[in-house]
CSV table of C-alpha atoms in Angstrom, one decimal:
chain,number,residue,atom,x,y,z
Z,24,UNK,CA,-4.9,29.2,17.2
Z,25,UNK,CA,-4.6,25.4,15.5
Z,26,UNK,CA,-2.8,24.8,12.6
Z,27,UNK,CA,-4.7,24.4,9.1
Z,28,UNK,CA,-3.9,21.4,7.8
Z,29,UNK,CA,-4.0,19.7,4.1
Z,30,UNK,CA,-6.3,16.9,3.1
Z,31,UNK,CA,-3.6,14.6,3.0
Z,32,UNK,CA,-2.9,15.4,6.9
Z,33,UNK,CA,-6.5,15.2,8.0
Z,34,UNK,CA,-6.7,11.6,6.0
Z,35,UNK,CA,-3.5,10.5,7.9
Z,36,UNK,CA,-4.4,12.0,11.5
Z,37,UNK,CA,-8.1,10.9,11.3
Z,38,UNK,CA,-6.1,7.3,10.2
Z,39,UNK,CA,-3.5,7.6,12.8
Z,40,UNK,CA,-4.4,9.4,15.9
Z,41,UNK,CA,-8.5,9.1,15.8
Z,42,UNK,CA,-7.8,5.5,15.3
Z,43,UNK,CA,-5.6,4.8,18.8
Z,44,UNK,CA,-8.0,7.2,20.4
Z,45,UNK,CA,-9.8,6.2,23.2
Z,46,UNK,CA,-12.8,8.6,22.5
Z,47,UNK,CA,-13.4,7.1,19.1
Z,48,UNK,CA,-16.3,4.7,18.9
Z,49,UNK,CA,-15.8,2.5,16.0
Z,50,UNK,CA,-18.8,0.3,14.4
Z,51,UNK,CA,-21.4,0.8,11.8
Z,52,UNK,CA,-20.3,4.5,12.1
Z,53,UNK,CA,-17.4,6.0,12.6
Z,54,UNK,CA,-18.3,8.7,15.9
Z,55,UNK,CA,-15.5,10.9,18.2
Z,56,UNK,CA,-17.4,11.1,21.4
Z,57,UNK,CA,-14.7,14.2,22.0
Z,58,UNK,CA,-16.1,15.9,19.7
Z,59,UNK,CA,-19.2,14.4,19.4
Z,60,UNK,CA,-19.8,14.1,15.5
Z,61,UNK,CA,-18.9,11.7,13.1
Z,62,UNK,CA,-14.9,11.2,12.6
Z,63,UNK,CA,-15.1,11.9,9.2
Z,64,UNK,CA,-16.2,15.3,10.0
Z,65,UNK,CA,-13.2,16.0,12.1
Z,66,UNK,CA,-10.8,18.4,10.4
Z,67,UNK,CA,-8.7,19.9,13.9
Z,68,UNK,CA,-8.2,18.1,17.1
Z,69,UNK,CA,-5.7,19.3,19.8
Z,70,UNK,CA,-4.1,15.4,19.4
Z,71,UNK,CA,-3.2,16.1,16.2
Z,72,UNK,CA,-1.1,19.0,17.1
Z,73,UNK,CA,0.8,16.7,19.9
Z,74,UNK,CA,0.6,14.1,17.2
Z,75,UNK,CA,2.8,16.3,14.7
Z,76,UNK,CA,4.9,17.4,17.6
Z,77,UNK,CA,6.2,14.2,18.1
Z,78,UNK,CA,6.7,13.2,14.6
Z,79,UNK,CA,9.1,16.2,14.1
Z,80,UNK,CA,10.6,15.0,17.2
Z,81,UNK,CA,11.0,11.0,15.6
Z,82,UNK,CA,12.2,12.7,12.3
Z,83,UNK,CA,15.1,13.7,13.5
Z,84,UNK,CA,16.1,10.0,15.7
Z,85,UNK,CA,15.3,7.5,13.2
Z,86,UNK,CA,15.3,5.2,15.9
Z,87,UNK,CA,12.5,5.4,17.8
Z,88,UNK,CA,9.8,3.2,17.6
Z,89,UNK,CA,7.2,5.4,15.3
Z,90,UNK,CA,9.8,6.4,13.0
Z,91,UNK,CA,9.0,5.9,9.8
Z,92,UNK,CA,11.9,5.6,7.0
Z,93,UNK,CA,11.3,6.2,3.2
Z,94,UNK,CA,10.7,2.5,2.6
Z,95,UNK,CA,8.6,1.7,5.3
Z,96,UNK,CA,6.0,4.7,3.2
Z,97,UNK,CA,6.6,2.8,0.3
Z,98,UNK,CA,5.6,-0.5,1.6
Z,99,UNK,CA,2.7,1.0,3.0
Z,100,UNK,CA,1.5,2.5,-0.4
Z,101,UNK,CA,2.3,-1.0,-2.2
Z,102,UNK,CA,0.3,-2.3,0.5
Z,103,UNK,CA,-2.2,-0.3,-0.3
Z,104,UNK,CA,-2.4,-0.9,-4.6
Z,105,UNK,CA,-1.6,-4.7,-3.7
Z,106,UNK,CA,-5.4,-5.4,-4.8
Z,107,UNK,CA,-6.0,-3.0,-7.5
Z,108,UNK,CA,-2.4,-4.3,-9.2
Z,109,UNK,CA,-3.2,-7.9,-8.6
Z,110,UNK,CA,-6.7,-7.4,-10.9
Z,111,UNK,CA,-4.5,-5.4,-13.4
Z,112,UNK,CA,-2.3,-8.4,-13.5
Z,113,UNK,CA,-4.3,-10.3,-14.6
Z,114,UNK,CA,-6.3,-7.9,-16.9
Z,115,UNK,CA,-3.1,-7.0,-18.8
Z,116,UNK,CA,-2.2,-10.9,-18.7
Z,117,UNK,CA,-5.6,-11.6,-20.7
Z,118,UNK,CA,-5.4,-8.5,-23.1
Z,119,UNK,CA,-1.7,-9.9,-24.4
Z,120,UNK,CA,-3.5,-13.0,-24.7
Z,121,UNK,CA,-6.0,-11.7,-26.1
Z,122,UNK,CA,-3.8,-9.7,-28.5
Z,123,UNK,CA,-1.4,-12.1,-29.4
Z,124,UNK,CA,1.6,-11.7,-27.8
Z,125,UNK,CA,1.7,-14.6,-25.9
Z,126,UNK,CA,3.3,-15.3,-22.0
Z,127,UNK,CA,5.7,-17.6,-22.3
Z,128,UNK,CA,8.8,-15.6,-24.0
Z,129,UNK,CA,9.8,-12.4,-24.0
Z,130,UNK,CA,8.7,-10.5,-27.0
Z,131,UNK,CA,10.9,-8.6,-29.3
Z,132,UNK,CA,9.7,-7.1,-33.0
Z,133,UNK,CA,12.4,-8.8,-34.7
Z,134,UNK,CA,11.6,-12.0,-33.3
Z,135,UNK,CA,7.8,-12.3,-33.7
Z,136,UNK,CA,6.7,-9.4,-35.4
Z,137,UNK,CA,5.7,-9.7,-39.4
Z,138,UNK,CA,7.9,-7.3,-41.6
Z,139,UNK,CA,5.0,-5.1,-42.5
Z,140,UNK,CA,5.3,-3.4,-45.7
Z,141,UNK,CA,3.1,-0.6,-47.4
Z,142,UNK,CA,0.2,1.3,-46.2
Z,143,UNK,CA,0.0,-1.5,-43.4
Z,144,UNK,CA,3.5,-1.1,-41.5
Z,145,UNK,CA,2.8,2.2,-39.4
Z,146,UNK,CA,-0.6,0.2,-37.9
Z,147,UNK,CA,1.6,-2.4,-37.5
Z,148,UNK,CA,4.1,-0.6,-35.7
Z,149,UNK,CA,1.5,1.0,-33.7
Z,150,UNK,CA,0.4,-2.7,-32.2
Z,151,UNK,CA,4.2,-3.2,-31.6
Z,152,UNK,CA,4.6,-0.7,-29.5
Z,153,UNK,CA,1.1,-1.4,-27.7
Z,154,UNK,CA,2.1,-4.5,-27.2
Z,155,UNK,CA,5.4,-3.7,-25.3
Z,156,UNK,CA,4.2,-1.2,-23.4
Z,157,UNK,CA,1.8,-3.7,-21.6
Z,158,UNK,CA,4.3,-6.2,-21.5
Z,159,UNK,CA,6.9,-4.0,-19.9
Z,160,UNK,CA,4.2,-2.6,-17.3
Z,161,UNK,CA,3.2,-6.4,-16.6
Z,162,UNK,CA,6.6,-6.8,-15.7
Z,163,UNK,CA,6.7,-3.8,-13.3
Z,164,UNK,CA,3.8,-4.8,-11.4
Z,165,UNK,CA,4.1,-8.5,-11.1
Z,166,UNK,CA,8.0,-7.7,-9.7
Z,167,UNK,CA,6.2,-5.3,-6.9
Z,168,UNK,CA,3.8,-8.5,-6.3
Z,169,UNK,CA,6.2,-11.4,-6.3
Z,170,UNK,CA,8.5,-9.1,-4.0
Z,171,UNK,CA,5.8,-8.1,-1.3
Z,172,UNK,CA,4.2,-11.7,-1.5
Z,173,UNK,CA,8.2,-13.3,-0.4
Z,174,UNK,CA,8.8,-11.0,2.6
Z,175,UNK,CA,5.2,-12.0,3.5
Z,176,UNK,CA,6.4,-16.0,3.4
Z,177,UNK,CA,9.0,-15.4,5.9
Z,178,UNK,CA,6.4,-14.0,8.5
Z,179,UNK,CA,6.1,-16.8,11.0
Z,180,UNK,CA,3.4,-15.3,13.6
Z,181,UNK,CA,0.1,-16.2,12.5
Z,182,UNK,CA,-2.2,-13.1,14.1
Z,183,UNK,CA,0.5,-10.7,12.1
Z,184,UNK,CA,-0.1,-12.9,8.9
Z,185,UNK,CA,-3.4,-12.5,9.2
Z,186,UNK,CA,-3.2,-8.8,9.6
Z,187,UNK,CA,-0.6,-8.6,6.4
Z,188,UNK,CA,-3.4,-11.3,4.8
Z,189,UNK,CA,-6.2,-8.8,5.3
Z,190,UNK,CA,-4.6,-5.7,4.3
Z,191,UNK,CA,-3.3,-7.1,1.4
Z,192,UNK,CA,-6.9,-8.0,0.5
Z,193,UNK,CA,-7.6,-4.6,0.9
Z,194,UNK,CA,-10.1,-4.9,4.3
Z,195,UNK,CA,-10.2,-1.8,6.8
Z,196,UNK,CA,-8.6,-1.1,9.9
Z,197,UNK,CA,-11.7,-1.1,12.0
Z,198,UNK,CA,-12.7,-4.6,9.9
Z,199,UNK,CA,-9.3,-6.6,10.9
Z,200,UNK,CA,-9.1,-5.3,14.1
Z,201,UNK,CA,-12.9,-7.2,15.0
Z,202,UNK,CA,-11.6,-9.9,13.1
Z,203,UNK,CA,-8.4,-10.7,15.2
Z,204,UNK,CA,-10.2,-9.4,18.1
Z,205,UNK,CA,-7.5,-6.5,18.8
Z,206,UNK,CA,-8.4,-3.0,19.8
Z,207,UNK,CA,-7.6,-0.4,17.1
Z,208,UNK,CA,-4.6,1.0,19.1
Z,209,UNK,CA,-2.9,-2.8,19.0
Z,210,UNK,CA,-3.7,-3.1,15.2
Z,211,UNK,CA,-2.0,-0.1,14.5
Z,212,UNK,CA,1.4,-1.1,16.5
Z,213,UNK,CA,1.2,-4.8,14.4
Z,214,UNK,CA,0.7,-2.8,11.5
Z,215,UNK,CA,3.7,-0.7,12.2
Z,216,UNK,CA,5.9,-3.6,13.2
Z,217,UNK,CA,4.8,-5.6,9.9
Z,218,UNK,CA,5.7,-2.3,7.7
Z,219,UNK,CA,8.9,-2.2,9.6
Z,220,UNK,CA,9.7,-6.0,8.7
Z,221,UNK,CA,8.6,-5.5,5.0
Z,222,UNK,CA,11.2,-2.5,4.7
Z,223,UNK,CA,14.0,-4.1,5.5
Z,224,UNK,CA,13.2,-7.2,3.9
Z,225,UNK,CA,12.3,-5.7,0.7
Z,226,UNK,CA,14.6,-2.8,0.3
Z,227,UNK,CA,17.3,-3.1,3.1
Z,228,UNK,CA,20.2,-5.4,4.2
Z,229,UNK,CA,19.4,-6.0,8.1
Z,230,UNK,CA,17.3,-8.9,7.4
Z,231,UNK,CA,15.5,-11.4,10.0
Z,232,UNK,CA,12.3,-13.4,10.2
Z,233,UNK,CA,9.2,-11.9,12.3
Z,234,UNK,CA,7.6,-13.7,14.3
């Protein structure tokens, strides 16, 4: 009997396994001549179970090649919001323009805010603390930016630039692939070498440039 598995383990093996699969026809639509229906469809496959077998079996020897640490997960989810927290970059960049708070100092109440007095002061507090709650999460997203955009400077090999280019922009796996004329399968291992890199250039001491 095949194991049931969660959404979120569908959405990965359809990702990771039906994408290096040699039955998968990739195109206008997504098709698994294995099982002959539209990938998307797909919600057990006996390559998922040897799939899982092997990942308990790279858990354990962090070492081998399709290992994947805690950081390399987390550089692939920021690579993943990298367009969606550009845009709100600069959406929260015009709104405290818009607002009044300026971009050019760091804001503090004492320092800029008037001394409200009256009826007025707890609206005026109010747009204090709106203010410095878009100015602190600015903050937080333009660090996760600036530090994914400098590990990406230090990538030397053009075709995995690209690939980090493209995904960055948000494009999909099948799209890059055609695009760098790579199979699937080959996209995936640059894709797991530049999340590797990223890691421990972002988050760990054994740094080193790709190439």
């Amino acid at each position: 009997m095949m194991k049931t598995w969660t959404i979120e383990q569908i959405d990965y093996y359809r990702e990771e396994v039906c994408g290096r699969c040699p039955g998968s026809l990739w195109g206008a639509k997504s098709i698994c001549r294995v099982h002959q229906c539209s990938i998307g469809q797909i919600e057990q496959c006996p390559q998922w179970e040897v799939a899982n077998t092997r990942a308990s079996h790279y858990n354990r020897d962090p070492d081998k090649s399709g290992a994947k640490t805690e950081q390399m997960e987390q550089v692939e989810e920021e690579l993943k919001d990298y367009p969606w927290m550009v845009r709100e970059i600069d959406r929260l960049r015009e709104t405290l323009q818009q607002i009044g708070t300026g971009l050019t100092g760091v804001y503090g109440l004492d320092g800029t805010m008037p001394k409200a007095k009256g009826r007025h002061a707890d609206s005026v507090n109010r747009e204090a603390q709106r203010r410095e709650k878009y100015w602190s999460r600015l903050e937080q997203l333009e660090a996760k930016v600036q530090r994914l955009d400098a590990a990406a400077e230090r990538i030397g090999d053009n075709r995995k630039r690209t690939v980090l280019t493209c995904l960055m922009e948000g494009q999909r796996m099948n799209h890059i692939a055609r695009h760098i004329g790579v199979s699937r399968q080959r996209l995936h291992e640059l894709k797991l070498e530049l999340v590797r890199f990223l890691a421990k250039e972002m988050y760990g001491d054994d740094r080193k440039d790709i190439s």
